[in-house]
Amino acid sequence: MVSIGKENDLLVFKGSNFLKQRLLLATLSGKPVKIINIRSFEHPPGLREYEVSLIRLLDKITNGTRIELNETGTGVVYEPGLLFGGTLMHDCSLQRGIGYYLDVLLALGPFCKSPLNVTLRGVTNSKESPSVDHIQSSAMPILKRFLIVDDGLSFKVLKRGMMPNGGGEVLFKCPVRKNLHTLQLQKSGMVKRIRGVVYACRVSPALANRTVEAAKGVMLKFLPDVYIHTDQSKGKSAGNSPGFGINLVAETTDGCFYAAETVSNLIKDGSEPSVPEELGRETAQKLLEEIFRGGCVDSTFQWLVTLYMALGQKNVAKFLTGPLSDYTIHFLQHLREFFSITFKLENFTDEEEEDNAEAQPETAPKILMTCVGIGYSNINKRML
């Protein structure tokens, strides 16, 4: 079971797993939650700094939110207010990347009272969270599909910042909508081109060039249309820590995107320094794995598609995806807890693909997700 019961109209959950999912869905549904036994047997116990920072961000973009923490931080009661949005700035915890906070804003942005204009400062690229490049290349196209009109939607990386000291800055703007568009995407198409960026902060430009050559060496065996550029940040735009990484994106003929990324190791962790050639080849293999999984979205943002489908208008929504990730499976369970909505999942076989099986590359089994949207309406927009 996802939840362990109800207490005074509170949904009660136990443990620290999927805390972000629960706070996000509580904010959208308006249902208060109580989370107990958060790392009760760990040292130190309770919420971590990055989780407290997330709660503060949710408090900033809402009005009337009430938050109660116990003395040890192992229990929290979260009663969400109305989504307000507006212009704000938030300093993210350096324990997690900006992507940890940004994907929450992607989910909440369309349902605010005022258009979001948020500046986030912290770590732009880290191993623990989706990087800003991954969100820009994979999550933003998803949001554009569900927004009926994407005027006012923008995302800019103003400064890069690597672990452990950050120093990065991004600007995210999201328009408000009364309802989300209902989609029926059952074809992903064939990969037509691969693009990428290798970023380097406070390190030699030669590391970026070596990473590019290694990644292209793998991808050119798969597709001839490959272009990877370098982003060598200098001065204040390079953040406070040295590091480099690579983000690769595959675009299909039907406008679907798969992304993969790898970030260099931290020297302070005691781990060995990253070798550019290994970094490039590893990322290329990750991208090939995402292409193998198939579907209309990569594995990192399956959960975002399920959320938009569930909150859509009261029509049948269908979306083709690859094998579900563990994170998405738990997100579907939480959607049932908060919105009483379930999805129909069935194995998908395309007759055209079967006819052209010899010409098609091998892919993983695909899943067709179907649901009827709950007709979630942005009540805050009526007040404009």
Coordinates of C-alpha atoms in Angstrom, one line a residue:
M1 CA 0.0 0.0 0.0
V2 CA 1.1 3.5 -0.7
S3 CA -0.6 5.2 2.2
I4 CA -1.1 3.7 5.6
G5 CA -4.5 5.3 6.3
K6 CA -6.3 8.5 7.1
E7 CA -6.2 10.7 10.2
N8 CA -8.5 13.7 10.7
D9 CA -9.0 14.0 6.9
L10 CA -5.2 13.8 6.4
L11 CA -3.7 11.3 4.0
V12 CA -1.0 9.6 6.1
F13 CA 2.2 8.3 4.6
K14 CA 5.3 6.6 6.1
G15 CA 8.9 7.1 5.3
S16 CA 11.0 9.5 3.1
N17 CA 10.6 7.7 -0.2
F18 CA 8.8 9.7 -2.9
L19 CA 8.4 12.7 -0.6
K20 CA 8.4 15.0 -3.7
Q21 CA 5.6 13.1 -5.4
R22 CA 3.4 13.3 -2.3
L23 CA 3.9 17.1 -1.8
L24 CA 3.4 17.8 -5.5
L25 CA 0.1 15.8 -5.7
A26 CA -1.1 17.2 -2.4
T27 CA -0.6 20.8 -3.8
L28 CA -2.5 20.0 -7.0
S29 CA -5.4 18.1 -5.2
G30 CA -5.6 20.4 -2.3
K31 CA -5.6 17.4 0.1
P32 CA -3.5 17.8 3.3
V33 CA -0.9 15.1 4.0
K34 CA 0.9 13.8 7.0
I35 CA 4.2 12.1 6.5
I36 CA 5.8 10.2 9.5
N37 CA 8.9 8.2 10.3
I38 CA 11.1 10.2 8.0
R39 CA 14.5 8.5 8.4
S40 CA 13.7 7.8 12.0
F41 CA 16.5 5.3 12.4
E42 CA 19.2 7.2 10.4
H43 CA 21.8 9.6 11.7
P44 CA 20.9 12.4 11.4
P45 CA 17.2 11.7 11.4
G46 CA 14.5 13.7 9.6
L47 CA 14.2 15.8 6.5
R48 CA 17.3 16.7 4.6
E49 CA 18.3 20.2 3.6
Y50 CA 17.2 19.8 -0.1
E51 CA 13.7 18.5 1.1
V52 CA 13.3 21.5 3.3
S53 CA 14.3 23.8 0.4
L54 CA 11.6 22.1 -1.7
I55 CA 8.9 22.8 0.9
R56 CA 10.0 26.4 1.1
L57 CA 9.6 26.7 -2.7
L58 CA 6.1 25.2 -2.6
D59 CA 5.3 27.7 0.2
K60 CA 6.5 30.6 -2.0
I61 CA 4.3 29.8 -5.0
T62 CA 1.2 29.2 -2.9
N63 CA -1.0 31.3 -0.7
G64 CA -2.3 30.0 2.7
T65 CA -0.1 26.9 2.9
R66 CA 0.4 25.6 6.4
I67 CA 3.4 23.5 7.3
E68 CA 4.1 21.8 10.7
L69 CA 7.4 20.0 11.5
N70 CA 8.1 18.1 14.7
E71 CA 11.2 18.7 16.8
T72 CA 13.3 16.0 15.1
G73 CA 12.1 16.6 11.6
T74 CA 10.9 13.0 11.2
G75 CA 7.2 14.1 10.8
V76 CA 5.6 16.8 8.7
V77 CA 2.0 18.0 8.1
Y78 CA 1.5 19.8 4.8
E79 CA -1.8 21.6 4.2
P80 CA -1.5 23.2 0.7
G81 CA -2.9 26.6 -0.1
L82 CA -3.9 28.1 -3.5
L83 CA -1.4 28.1 -6.3
F84 CA -0.5 31.7 -6.9
G85 CA 2.7 31.7 -9.0
G86 CA 4.1 35.1 -10.0
T87 CA 7.7 36.3 -10.0
L88 CA 10.1 34.9 -7.5
M89 CA 13.7 33.8 -6.8
H90 CA 14.7 30.7 -5.0
D91 CA 18.2 29.5 -3.8
C92 CA 18.1 25.7 -4.1
S93 CA 20.0 23.4 -1.8
L94 CA 23.4 22.4 -3.2
Q95 CA 22.7 18.8 -2.2
R96 CA 20.5 18.4 -5.2
G97 CA 20.5 19.9 -8.7
I98 CA 18.1 22.6 -9.9
G99 CA 16.3 19.9 -11.8
Y100 CA 14.9 18.5 -8.5
Y101 CA 12.9 21.7 -8.1
L102 CA 12.3 22.5 -11.7
D103 CA 10.3 19.4 -12.6
V104 CA 7.9 20.4 -9.7
L105 CA 7.4 23.8 -11.3
L106 CA 6.8 22.1 -14.7
A107 CA 3.9 20.2 -13.1
L108 CA 2.4 23.1 -11.2
G109 CA 3.1 26.0 -13.6
P110 CA 0.0 25.8 -15.9
F111 CA -2.4 25.8 -12.9
C112 CA -1.1 28.9 -11.1
K113 CA -3.1 32.1 -10.8
S114 CA -0.3 34.3 -12.3
P115 CA 2.2 33.1 -14.9
L116 CA 5.3 31.7 -13.3
N117 CA 8.5 33.7 -13.7
V118 CA 11.0 31.9 -11.5
T119 CA 14.8 32.3 -11.1
L120 CA 16.4 29.3 -9.5
R121 CA 20.0 29.4 -8.3
G122 CA 22.2 26.4 -7.4
V123 CA 23.7 23.3 -9.2
T124 CA 22.6 23.1 -12.8
N125 CA 24.2 19.7 -13.6
S126 CA 24.4 16.8 -11.1
K127 CA 24.1 13.1 -11.0
E128 CA 21.3 13.1 -8.4
S129 CA 18.8 15.1 -10.4
P130 CA 17.9 15.7 -14.1
S131 CA 20.2 18.4 -15.4
V132 CA 18.8 21.6 -16.8
D133 CA 19.9 20.4 -20.3
H134 CA 17.9 17.2 -19.9
I135 CA 14.8 19.2 -18.8
Q136 CA 15.2 21.6 -21.7
S137 CA 15.5 18.9 -24.3
S138 CA 13.0 16.3 -23.0
A139 CA 10.5 17.8 -20.5
M140 CA 9.9 21.1 -22.2
P141 CA 8.6 19.5 -25.5
I142 CA 6.2 17.4 -23.4
L143 CA 4.8 20.5 -21.7
K144 CA 4.4 22.2 -25.1
R145 CA 2.3 19.3 -26.4
F146 CA -0.2 19.6 -23.5
L147 CA -0.4 23.4 -23.5
I148 CA -2.9 24.4 -26.1
V149 CA -0.8 27.5 -26.8
D150 CA 2.7 27.8 -25.6
D151 CA 3.1 31.6 -25.8
G152 CA 5.0 32.8 -22.7
L153 CA 6.8 29.5 -22.2
S154 CA 10.6 29.9 -22.0
F155 CA 13.6 28.4 -20.3
K156 CA 17.1 29.9 -20.2
V157 CA 20.3 28.8 -18.6
L158 CA 21.9 32.0 -17.4
K159 CA 24.9 30.5 -15.5
R160 CA 26.2 27.0 -15.1
G161 CA 27.1 25.6 -11.7
M162 CA 28.6 22.2 -10.9
M163 CA 28.7 20.2 -7.7
P164 CA 29.6 20.8 -4.9
N165 CA 29.5 24.6 -4.7
G166 CA 27.0 25.4 -7.5
G167 CA 26.7 29.0 -8.6
G168 CA 24.4 28.3 -11.5
E169 CA 21.2 30.2 -12.4
V170 CA 18.2 29.4 -14.7
L171 CA 15.1 31.3 -15.6
F172 CA 11.8 29.5 -16.1
K173 CA 8.6 31.1 -17.4
C174 CA 5.3 29.3 -17.7
P175 CA 1.9 30.5 -18.9
V176 CA -1.3 29.6 -17.1
R177 CA -4.1 27.6 -18.7
K178 CA -7.6 26.7 -17.6
N179 CA -7.3 23.2 -19.0
L180 CA -4.7 21.0 -20.5
H181 CA -5.0 19.6 -24.0
T182 CA -5.9 15.9 -24.4
L183 CA -3.4 13.9 -26.4
Q184 CA -3.5 10.6 -28.2
L185 CA 0.1 9.8 -29.2
Q186 CA 0.5 6.2 -30.4
K187 CA 3.4 6.6 -32.8
S188 CA 7.0 7.6 -31.9
G189 CA 8.5 7.5 -35.4
M190 CA 12.1 6.8 -36.4
V191 CA 15.1 8.7 -35.0
K192 CA 16.1 11.2 -37.6
R193 CA 18.9 13.2 -35.9
I194 CA 21.0 13.4 -32.8
R195 CA 22.1 16.6 -31.1
G196 CA 24.1 17.3 -28.0
V197 CA 26.0 19.6 -25.8
V198 CA 29.2 19.1 -23.9
Y199 CA 29.6 21.7 -21.1
A200 CA 32.8 22.5 -19.3
C201 CA 33.2 24.7 -16.3
R202 CA 36.6 25.8 -15.0
V203 CA 38.4 23.0 -16.8
S204 CA 40.5 22.7 -19.9
P205 CA 38.5 23.0 -23.2
A206 CA 40.4 19.9 -24.4
L207 CA 38.3 17.8 -22.1
A208 CA 35.1 18.9 -23.9
N209 CA 36.6 18.2 -27.3
R210 CA 37.7 14.7 -26.3
T211 CA 34.2 14.0 -24.9
V212 CA 32.6 15.1 -28.2
E213 CA 34.9 12.9 -30.3
A214 CA 34.2 9.8 -28.2
A215 CA 30.4 10.3 -28.2
K216 CA 30.3 10.9 -32.0
G217 CA 32.4 7.8 -32.5
V218 CA 29.6 5.7 -31.1
M219 CA 26.6 7.6 -32.5
L220 CA 27.9 7.8 -36.1
K221 CA 27.6 4.0 -36.2
F222 CA 23.9 4.4 -35.6
L223 CA 23.0 7.6 -37.5
P224 CA 24.9 9.9 -39.9
D225 CA 23.1 13.2 -38.7
V226 CA 25.0 13.8 -35.5
Y227 CA 26.0 17.2 -34.2
I228 CA 27.4 17.9 -30.7
H229 CA 28.6 21.4 -29.7
T230 CA 30.7 22.5 -26.8
D231 CA 29.7 25.1 -24.1
Q232 CA 32.8 26.4 -22.4
S233 CA 31.7 28.6 -19.6
K234 CA 34.2 31.2 -18.3
G235 CA 34.3 33.7 -15.4
K236 CA 31.1 34.2 -13.4
S237 CA 29.0 32.1 -15.8
A238 CA 31.1 29.0 -15.0
G239 CA 29.9 28.7 -11.4
N240 CA 32.0 28.0 -8.3
S241 CA 33.2 24.4 -9.0
P242 CA 35.1 22.7 -11.8
G243 CA 33.5 19.9 -13.8
F244 CA 32.2 18.9 -17.2
G245 CA 29.5 16.7 -18.7
I246 CA 27.5 15.8 -21.8
N247 CA 23.8 15.7 -22.8
L248 CA 22.7 13.9 -25.9
V249 CA 19.2 14.2 -27.5
A250 CA 17.6 12.0 -30.2
E251 CA 14.7 13.5 -32.2
T252 CA 12.2 11.3 -34.1
T253 CA 10.2 11.9 -37.2
D254 CA 7.1 12.4 -35.1
G255 CA 8.6 15.0 -32.8
C256 CA 9.5 12.8 -29.9
F257 CA 12.7 13.3 -27.9
Y258 CA 14.9 10.9 -26.0
A259 CA 17.7 12.3 -23.8
A260 CA 20.7 10.9 -21.9
E261 CA 23.4 12.6 -19.8
T262 CA 26.5 12.0 -17.7
V263 CA 28.3 14.3 -15.4
S264 CA 32.0 14.0 -14.3
N265 CA 32.9 12.6 -10.9
L266 CA 33.6 14.8 -7.9
I267 CA 37.2 14.7 -6.8
K268 CA 36.2 15.4 -3.2
D269 CA 34.2 12.2 -3.1
G270 CA 37.4 10.2 -3.3
S271 CA 36.4 8.7 -6.6
E272 CA 38.7 8.7 -9.6
P273 CA 38.7 11.6 -12.0
S274 CA 36.4 11.1 -15.0
V275 CA 38.0 10.2 -18.3
P276 CA 36.4 12.3 -21.2
E277 CA 36.4 9.4 -23.6
E278 CA 34.7 7.1 -21.1
L279 CA 32.1 9.8 -20.3
G280 CA 31.3 10.3 -24.0
R281 CA 30.9 6.6 -24.7
E282 CA 28.8 6.0 -21.6
T283 CA 26.4 8.7 -22.5
A284 CA 26.1 7.4 -26.1
Q285 CA 25.2 4.0 -24.7
K286 CA 22.6 5.5 -22.4
L287 CA 21.0 7.3 -25.3
L288 CA 20.9 4.1 -27.4
E289 CA 19.3 2.4 -24.4
E290 CA 16.6 5.1 -24.4
I291 CA 16.0 4.6 -28.1
F292 CA 15.8 0.9 -27.6
R293 CA 13.1 1.4 -24.9
G294 CA 11.1 3.5 -27.4
G295 CA 7.8 5.2 -26.9
C296 CA 6.9 8.9 -27.1
V297 CA 8.9 10.0 -24.1
D298 CA 12.1 9.0 -22.4
S299 CA 12.1 7.1 -19.1
T300 CA 13.0 10.1 -16.9
F301 CA 9.8 12.0 -17.7
Q302 CA 7.2 9.2 -18.0
W303 CA 5.7 10.4 -14.7
L304 CA 5.1 13.9 -16.1
V305 CA 3.1 12.5 -19.0
T306 CA 0.9 10.5 -16.7
L307 CA 0.2 13.5 -14.6
Y308 CA -0.8 15.7 -17.6
M309 CA -3.0 12.8 -18.9
A310 CA -4.7 12.4 -15.5
L311 CA -5.4 16.2 -15.2
G312 CA -6.6 16.6 -18.7
Q313 CA -10.2 17.2 -19.9
K314 CA -12.8 14.4 -19.6
N315 CA -11.7 12.7 -22.8
V316 CA -9.8 9.5 -23.6
A317 CA -6.1 10.1 -23.5
K318 CA -3.6 7.6 -25.0
F319 CA 0.2 7.7 -24.8
L320 CA 2.7 5.2 -26.0
T321 CA 5.8 4.6 -23.8
G322 CA 8.5 2.1 -23.2
P323 CA 8.8 -0.1 -20.1
L324 CA 7.7 1.8 -17.0
S325 CA 10.4 2.9 -14.6
D326 CA 10.0 2.2 -10.8
Y327 CA 9.5 6.0 -10.2
T328 CA 6.6 6.0 -12.7
I329 CA 5.0 2.9 -11.2
H330 CA 4.9 4.6 -7.7
F331 CA 3.6 7.8 -9.3
L332 CA 0.7 5.9 -10.8
Q333 CA -0.1 4.5 -7.3
H334 CA 0.0 8.0 -5.8
L335 CA -2.3 9.3 -8.6
R336 CA -4.8 6.7 -7.5
E337 CA -4.5 7.8 -3.8
F338 CA -4.9 11.6 -4.5
F339 CA -7.2 11.7 -7.5
S340 CA -8.9 8.2 -7.6
I341 CA -7.8 7.7 -11.2
T342 CA -6.4 4.5 -12.7
F343 CA -4.7 3.9 -16.0
K344 CA -5.3 1.0 -18.4
L345 CA -1.9 -0.5 -19.4
E346 CA -1.6 -2.9 -22.3
N347 CA 1.1 -4.2 -24.5
F348 CA 1.3 -2.4 -27.8
T349 CA 1.9 -3.9 -31.2
D350 CA 1.9 -1.8 -34.3
E351 CA 0.9 -3.7 -37.5
E352 CA 3.0 -1.4 -39.6
E353 CA 6.0 -2.1 -37.4
E354 CA 5.4 -5.8 -37.7
D355 CA 5.3 -5.6 -41.5
N356 CA 8.6 -3.7 -41.5
A357 CA 10.2 -5.7 -38.8
E358 CA 13.2 -6.5 -40.9
A359 CA 13.9 -2.8 -41.6
Q360 CA 13.3 -1.6 -38.1
P361 CA 15.9 -1.8 -35.3
E362 CA 15.1 -4.0 -32.4
T363 CA 13.1 -2.3 -29.7
A364 CA 11.8 -3.1 -26.2
P365 CA 8.1 -4.0 -25.6
K366 CA 6.0 -0.9 -25.6
I367 CA 3.1 0.0 -23.3
L368 CA 0.0 1.9 -24.4
M369 CA -1.3 4.0 -21.4
T370 CA -5.0 4.9 -21.5
C371 CA -7.1 7.0 -19.1
V372 CA -10.0 9.4 -19.0
G373 CA -8.9 12.7 -17.6
I374 CA -10.5 14.0 -14.5
G375 CA -11.3 17.4 -16.1
Y376 CA -9.0 19.3 -13.7
S377 CA -9.7 23.0 -14.1
N378 CA -7.5 25.8 -13.0
I379 CA -9.8 27.5 -10.4
N380 CA -7.1 30.1 -9.8
K381 CA -7.3 31.4 -13.4
R382 CA -11.0 32.3 -12.9
M383 CA -9.9 34.9 -10.4
L384 CA -7.8 36.8 -12.9

